Amino acid sequence: MTTVFERPKSLTATPNTYCPGCTHGIIHRLVAQAIDGLDMQAKTVGVAPVGCAVFAYNFFNCDMVQAPHGRAPAVATGIKRVTPDNLVFTYQGDGDLAAIGTAETIHAAARGENITVIFVNNAIYGMTGGQMAPTTLANQVTQTSPFGRDIKSAGSPIRICEMLSTLDGVAYAERVSVDSVPNIRKAAKAICKAFEIQKAGKGFTIIELLSTCPTNWGLSPVESLDWLRENMMPYYPLGVFKDIDGGKDNG
Amino acid sequence: MSQRVLMKGNEALAEAAIRAGCHHFFGYPITPQNEIVAYMSKRLPKIEGACFLQAESEIAAINMLLGASAAGARVMTSSSSPGISLKTEGISYIAGSDLPVVVVNTQRAGPGLGGIQPSQADYWQATKAPGHGDLRVLVFAPCSVQEMVDMVTTAFDMADKYRMPAIILADGMLGQMMEAVTLPEDRGRQANNKEWATNGHAGENRNIINSLYINPDELEKIIRDRFARYAEIEAKHTQHEEYALEDADIVVTAYGASARVAKAAVRDARAKGIKAGFIRPITLWPFPKEAYAKAANTARSFLCVEMSMGQMVDDVRLAISSKVPVHFYGRPGGIVPAPEEVLAEIEKIAGGMN
């Protein structure tokens, strides 16, 4: 019998705890596929954040460390400095990475820390019930911006890839989306590329993935994908913001 | 052959840590502990596979410890009081993840920025609340440069054995002063063979370092198991020093730098015919409760001396169930008391007893 489809080795058989229609499941799969593709399952250490992906240690089938809120890049730094030959990645949401962990993110990037950050941007705090995140769009209604995000008071959302791409330590920064099959395929390639750059020891890599939160956006999964395309993509354009190899293929 | 050398407390501690096999250090500048960071920045890059990293914050540094310890390394950070406050988040996670690390606090005066002179105002923080949640950390209180050296080795061994954080609670005086010390033999890097370490395993052999247990029954069990370990440590590893206790009416007690002063005052009191004795906790957690309880059977009063407004004194009262009066003499704000001040207190208490 020919196997045409199976779970990546780097994912466990544990059913995930994400809401129906959430795109975390897709992103987990892409990360696991990339680890398998490099045959690095036994040499990968993942760092789980605080937020919806806090239980990521149950789903990735490799060594995992659960970090304090926002500290995943610092924890990953410690791991990588002890075991530089291992593939080390963090998996973080926008509140974790762009609010409470901004300093850890920027300085890991500035040091050119040879780790990969998987940054899931869904413009909201999911786990705590839908509060405004640093990535929440202008006028977007959340639990803590009930009248819409007021730019005068809360400022404008942060574009992480653009900001980090100004730092010399960043080897690769790309924003992708998981809203459609073609975009998912591009996301898969981006994650592979980041891991390969890490394996080559070239520095900090970040893949930002535009993602949905049907539960806290108050939309159906399909409506959420439309909302992502119509609202997030114009403000968070997809593309490569930094490539130390100048776009050459690392593979 | 080990040979006596004259060294500053902070630097002697740093060298001893390296010789204990600590080849990973993450730190941040703060007075009066900068010599530890500076020493590590000079020494570690010369050792193959070692790592010195100046972190962007105290918070980042303690979380780098979490990662490095999870990956199986012997790892240390150092700071001083305001910096330790920032590290308490990480210490709690490290304790909750059952990871061994060593944290040095070269205490200065607080609260807030306080001052940069020696202080003992972080006793409560170290022994009662080094982070949120039900947890203990090992707390060692050196009172000489030699003890800074000896305790850092013990701290690493104990932290590894019991998989928990250890704090060396020193102060600006011990960190800055120079004394002759004997350094231990260099043990070299400890083999990274901790079976629980997240240093590369796949599938069912994989390791998870985590402090989250969403099921309260599971979490209760884990906390109770951890406290069973704590009880074993209390039974086996409580350390203290005593002096002239046999016939003592007044037991003077202090730890760290103020213990040197207090012990000198006890000697002076004895020379004046006052029956004074002395207890010095070497481990602050576990606290040597029994030594106090035993002394309280014969002593008529206690005097606790601290470079604070009185923190350890609470534990002394608890240890003796307030059986006899416990007096307190303290100098907060960064002032080291003089032996004469402590002697005057002893004389006052002795006078009151007659």
Short mmCIF file of N, CA and C in Angstrom, two decimals, chain A residues 55-145:
data_model
loop_
_atom_site.label_atom_id
_atom_site.label_comp_id
_atom_site.label_asym_id
_atom_site.label_seq_id
_atom_site.Cartn_x
_atom_site.Cartn_y
_atom_site.Cartn_z
N PHE A 55 0.71 25.05 24.92
CA PHE A 55 0.80 23.59 24.98
C PHE A 55 1.57 22.99 23.80
N ALA A 56 2.27 23.83 23.06
CA ALA A 56 3.00 23.33 21.88
C ALA A 56 3.92 22.16 22.24
N TYR A 57 4.36 22.12 23.51
CA TYR A 57 5.24 21.02 23.92
C TYR A 57 4.52 19.67 23.86
N ASN A 58 3.19 19.69 23.84
CA ASN A 58 2.46 18.44 23.69
C ASN A 58 2.35 18.00 22.23
N PHE A 59 2.56 18.94 21.32
CA PHE A 59 2.28 18.65 19.91
C PHE A 59 3.54 18.42 19.07
N PHE A 60 4.62 19.13 19.38
CA PHE A 60 5.86 18.91 18.63
C PHE A 60 6.58 17.71 19.22
N ASN A 61 6.96 16.79 18.37
CA ASN A 61 7.51 15.52 18.82
C ASN A 61 9.04 15.58 18.89
N CYS A 62 9.53 16.60 19.62
CA CYS A 62 10.97 16.76 19.83
C CYS A 62 11.14 17.33 21.24
N ASP A 63 12.36 17.56 21.66
CA ASP A 63 12.57 18.18 22.96
C ASP A 63 11.93 19.57 22.97
N MET A 64 11.26 19.91 24.07
CA MET A 64 10.55 21.19 24.15
C MET A 64 10.76 21.83 25.52
N VAL A 65 10.86 23.15 25.51
CA VAL A 65 10.95 23.92 26.76
C VAL A 65 9.83 24.95 26.73
N GLN A 66 9.13 25.07 27.83
CA GLN A 66 8.04 26.06 27.92
C GLN A 66 8.61 27.30 28.63
N ALA A 67 8.55 28.43 27.94
CA ALA A 67 9.20 29.65 28.46
C ALA A 67 8.22 30.56 29.18
N PRO A 68 8.71 31.42 30.07
CA PRO A 68 7.86 32.49 30.60
C PRO A 68 7.39 33.42 29.48
N HIS A 69 6.33 34.16 29.74
CA HIS A 69 5.69 35.01 28.75
C HIS A 69 6.68 36.00 28.12
N GLY A 70 6.88 35.86 26.83
CA GLY A 70 7.74 36.80 26.09
C GLY A 70 9.22 36.46 26.11
N ARG A 71 9.61 35.48 26.93
CA ARG A 71 11.05 35.24 27.14
C ARG A 71 11.61 34.15 26.23
N ALA A 72 10.80 33.65 25.33
CA ALA A 72 11.25 32.52 24.51
C ALA A 72 12.58 32.78 23.79
N PRO A 73 12.81 33.98 23.22
CA PRO A 73 14.11 34.17 22.55
C PRO A 73 15.29 34.11 23.52
N ALA A 74 15.09 34.55 24.77
CA ALA A 74 16.17 34.45 25.76
C ALA A 74 16.40 32.99 26.14
N VAL A 75 15.31 32.26 26.34
CA VAL A 75 15.43 30.84 26.67
C VAL A 75 16.12 30.10 25.51
N ALA A 76 15.69 30.42 24.29
CA ALA A 76 16.29 29.78 23.11
C ALA A 76 17.78 30.13 23.01
N THR A 77 18.13 31.36 23.38
CA THR A 77 19.54 31.77 23.39
C THR A 77 20.35 30.86 24.32
N GLY A 78 19.82 30.64 25.51
CA GLY A 78 20.51 29.77 26.48
C GLY A 78 20.70 28.37 25.92
N ILE A 79 19.64 27.84 25.31
CA ILE A 79 19.71 26.48 24.75
C ILE A 79 20.76 26.42 23.63
N LYS A 80 20.68 27.40 22.72
CA LYS A 80 21.54 27.39 21.54
C LYS A 80 23.02 27.55 21.93
N ARG A 81 23.27 28.38 22.96
CA ARG A 81 24.67 28.59 23.36
C ARG A 81 25.28 27.34 23.99
N VAL A 82 24.42 26.48 24.53
CA VAL A 82 24.93 25.23 25.12
C VAL A 82 25.05 24.14 24.04
N THR A 83 24.06 24.10 23.15
CA THR A 83 24.04 23.05 22.12
C THR A 83 23.91 23.70 20.74
N PRO A 84 25.01 24.30 20.25
CA PRO A 84 24.93 25.07 19.00
C PRO A 84 24.61 24.22 17.77
N ASP A 85 24.81 22.90 17.85
CA ASP A 85 24.53 22.07 16.68
C ASP A 85 23.06 21.67 16.58
N ASN A 86 22.30 21.95 17.63
CA ASN A 86 20.87 21.63 17.55
C ASN A 86 20.11 22.74 16.84
N LEU A 87 19.01 22.36 16.21
CA LEU A 87 18.10 23.33 15.59
C LEU A 87 17.19 23.85 16.71
N VAL A 88 17.22 25.16 16.93
CA VAL A 88 16.44 25.72 18.04
C VAL A 88 15.44 26.72 17.47
N PHE A 89 14.17 26.51 17.81
CA PHE A 89 13.16 27.46 17.33
C PHE A 89 12.25 27.89 18.47
N THR A 90 11.73 29.11 18.36
CA THR A 90 10.67 29.54 19.27
C THR A 90 9.38 29.61 18.46
N TYR A 91 8.27 29.43 19.15
CA TYR A 91 6.97 29.50 18.50
C TYR A 91 6.17 30.49 19.34
N GLN A 92 5.92 31.69 18.80
CA GLN A 92 5.36 32.75 19.64
C GLN A 92 4.21 33.48 18.96
N GLY A 93 3.30 33.93 19.78
CA GLY A 93 2.21 34.76 19.29
C GLY A 93 2.58 36.23 19.34
N ASP A 94 1.63 37.07 18.94
CA ASP A 94 1.96 38.50 18.83
C ASP A 94 2.04 39.21 20.19
N GLY A 95 1.21 38.80 21.14
CA GLY A 95 1.32 39.40 22.48
C GLY A 95 2.64 39.02 23.12
N ASP A 96 2.96 37.73 23.01
CA ASP A 96 4.19 37.20 23.59
C ASP A 96 5.43 37.87 22.98
N LEU A 97 5.44 37.96 21.65
CA LEU A 97 6.65 38.41 20.96
C LEU A 97 6.74 39.93 20.85
N ALA A 98 5.60 40.58 20.57
CA ALA A 98 5.65 42.00 20.21
C ALA A 98 5.25 42.94 21.35
N ALA A 99 4.78 42.36 22.49
CA ALA A 99 4.45 43.22 23.63
C ALA A 99 5.40 42.91 24.78
N ILE A 100 5.08 41.88 25.53
CA ILE A 100 5.85 41.63 26.75
C ILE A 100 7.27 41.14 26.45
N GLY A 101 7.46 40.58 25.25
CA GLY A 101 8.79 40.06 24.92
C GLY A 101 9.54 40.88 23.89
N THR A 102 9.17 42.14 23.71
CA THR A 102 9.81 42.96 22.67
C THR A 102 11.33 43.04 22.85
N ALA A 103 11.76 43.26 24.08
CA ALA A 103 13.20 43.41 24.32
C ALA A 103 13.94 42.12 23.97
N GLU A 104 13.39 40.98 24.41
CA GLU A 104 14.04 39.70 24.14
C GLU A 104 14.11 39.45 22.63
N THR A 105 13.03 39.82 21.93
CA THR A 105 12.98 39.62 20.47
C THR A 105 14.05 40.46 19.78
N ILE A 106 14.04 41.76 20.08
CA ILE A 106 14.95 42.68 19.39
C ILE A 106 16.41 42.32 19.67
N HIS A 107 16.72 42.00 20.91
CA HIS A 107 18.13 41.76 21.24
C HIS A 107 18.63 40.40 20.75
N ALA A 108 17.75 39.41 20.73
CA ALA A 108 18.16 38.13 20.13
C ALA A 108 18.46 38.37 18.65
N ALA A 109 17.63 39.18 18.00
CA ALA A 109 17.84 39.50 16.59
C ALA A 109 19.12 40.31 16.40
N ALA A 110 19.32 41.30 17.27
CA ALA A 110 20.50 42.17 17.15
C ALA A 110 21.80 41.39 17.35
N ARG A 111 21.76 40.40 18.23
CA ARG A 111 22.95 39.57 18.46
C ARG A 111 23.19 38.62 17.29
N GLY A 112 22.21 38.52 16.42
CA GLY A 112 22.32 37.52 15.35
C GLY A 112 22.26 36.13 15.93
N GLU A 113 21.50 35.99 16.99
CA GLU A 113 21.37 34.70 17.67
C GLU A 113 20.92 33.68 16.63
N ASN A 114 21.61 32.57 16.57
CA ASN A 114 21.37 31.62 15.48
C ASN A 114 20.17 30.71 15.80
N ILE A 115 19.01 31.35 15.89
CA ILE A 115 17.76 30.62 16.19
C ILE A 115 16.71 31.05 15.17
N THR A 116 15.62 30.28 15.12
CA THR A 116 14.51 30.64 14.24
C THR A 116 13.28 30.96 15.07
N VAL A 117 12.68 32.11 14.77
CA VAL A 117 11.45 32.51 15.47
C VAL A 117 10.27 32.29 14.53
N ILE A 118 9.33 31.47 14.97
CA ILE A 118 8.07 31.28 14.25
C ILE A 118 7.06 32.21 14.93
N PHE A 119 6.69 33.28 14.23
CA PHE A 119 5.89 34.34 14.82
C PHE A 119 4.48 34.30 14.23
N VAL A 120 3.52 33.93 15.07
CA VAL A 120 2.14 33.79 14.62
C VAL A 120 1.38 35.08 14.95
N ASN A 121 1.02 35.82 13.90
CA ASN A 121 0.37 37.12 14.08
C ASN A 121 -1.11 37.00 13.72
N ASN A 122 -1.96 37.05 14.76
CA ASN A 122 -3.40 37.05 14.48
C ASN A 122 -4.08 38.29 15.03
N ALA A 123 -3.28 39.32 15.31
CA ALA A 123 -3.80 40.65 15.64
C ALA A 123 -4.64 40.69 16.92
N ILE A 124 -4.42 39.72 17.81
CA ILE A 124 -5.22 39.70 19.04
C ILE A 124 -4.57 38.75 20.05
N TYR A 125 -4.88 38.97 21.35
CA TYR A 125 -4.53 37.98 22.38
C TYR A 125 -5.61 36.92 22.36
N GLY A 126 -5.25 35.68 22.01
CA GLY A 126 -6.25 34.63 21.90
C GLY A 126 -6.55 33.96 23.23
N MET A 127 -5.51 33.44 23.88
CA MET A 127 -5.70 32.58 25.06
C MET A 127 -6.47 33.26 26.18
N THR A 128 -6.22 34.56 26.34
CA THR A 128 -6.84 35.28 27.48
C THR A 128 -8.23 35.82 27.12
N GLY A 129 -8.67 35.59 25.90
CA GLY A 129 -10.05 35.94 25.56
C GLY A 129 -10.22 37.14 24.66
N GLY A 130 -9.20 37.47 23.88
CA GLY A 130 -9.41 38.46 22.82
C GLY A 130 -9.14 39.90 23.19
N GLN A 131 -8.03 40.16 23.83
CA GLN A 131 -7.65 41.54 24.15
C GLN A 131 -6.84 42.16 23.01
N MET A 132 -6.70 43.49 23.05
CA MET A 132 -5.92 44.21 22.06
C MET A 132 -4.44 43.80 22.15
N ALA A 133 -3.85 43.52 21.02
CA ALA A 133 -2.42 43.18 20.95
C ALA A 133 -1.68 44.34 20.28
N PRO A 134 -0.33 44.32 20.33
CA PRO A 134 0.41 45.38 19.64
C PRO A 134 0.16 45.34 18.13
N THR A 135 -0.34 44.20 17.66
CA THR A 135 -0.59 44.00 16.23
C THR A 135 -2.04 44.23 15.86
N THR A 136 -2.90 44.50 16.84
CA THR A 136 -4.31 44.78 16.56
C THR A 136 -4.40 45.99 15.63
N LEU A 137 -5.25 45.87 14.61
CA LEU A 137 -5.33 46.93 13.60
C LEU A 137 -6.08 48.15 14.11
N ALA A 138 -5.86 49.28 13.48
CA ALA A 138 -6.57 50.51 13.84
C ALA A 138 -8.08 50.25 13.73
N ASN A 139 -8.78 50.71 14.74
CA ASN A 139 -10.25 50.60 14.82
C ASN A 139 -10.76 49.17 15.03
N GLN A 140 -9.85 48.21 15.17
CA GLN A 140 -10.29 46.82 15.41
C GLN A 140 -10.87 46.71 16.82
N VAL A 141 -12.06 46.11 16.88
CA VAL A 141 -12.73 45.94 18.18
C VAL A 141 -12.21 44.68 18.87
N THR A 142 -11.78 44.84 20.10
CA THR A 142 -11.37 43.70 20.92
C THR A 142 -11.96 43.89 22.31
N GLN A 143 -11.70 42.94 23.19
CA GLN A 143 -12.24 43.05 24.56
C GLN A 143 -11.74 44.32 25.25
N THR A 144 -10.49 44.71 24.99
CA THR A 144 -9.94 45.89 25.66
C THR A 144 -9.85 47.11 24.73
N SER A 145 -10.41 46.98 23.54
CA SER A 145 -10.61 48.16 22.69
C SER A 145 -12.04 48.08 22.16
#
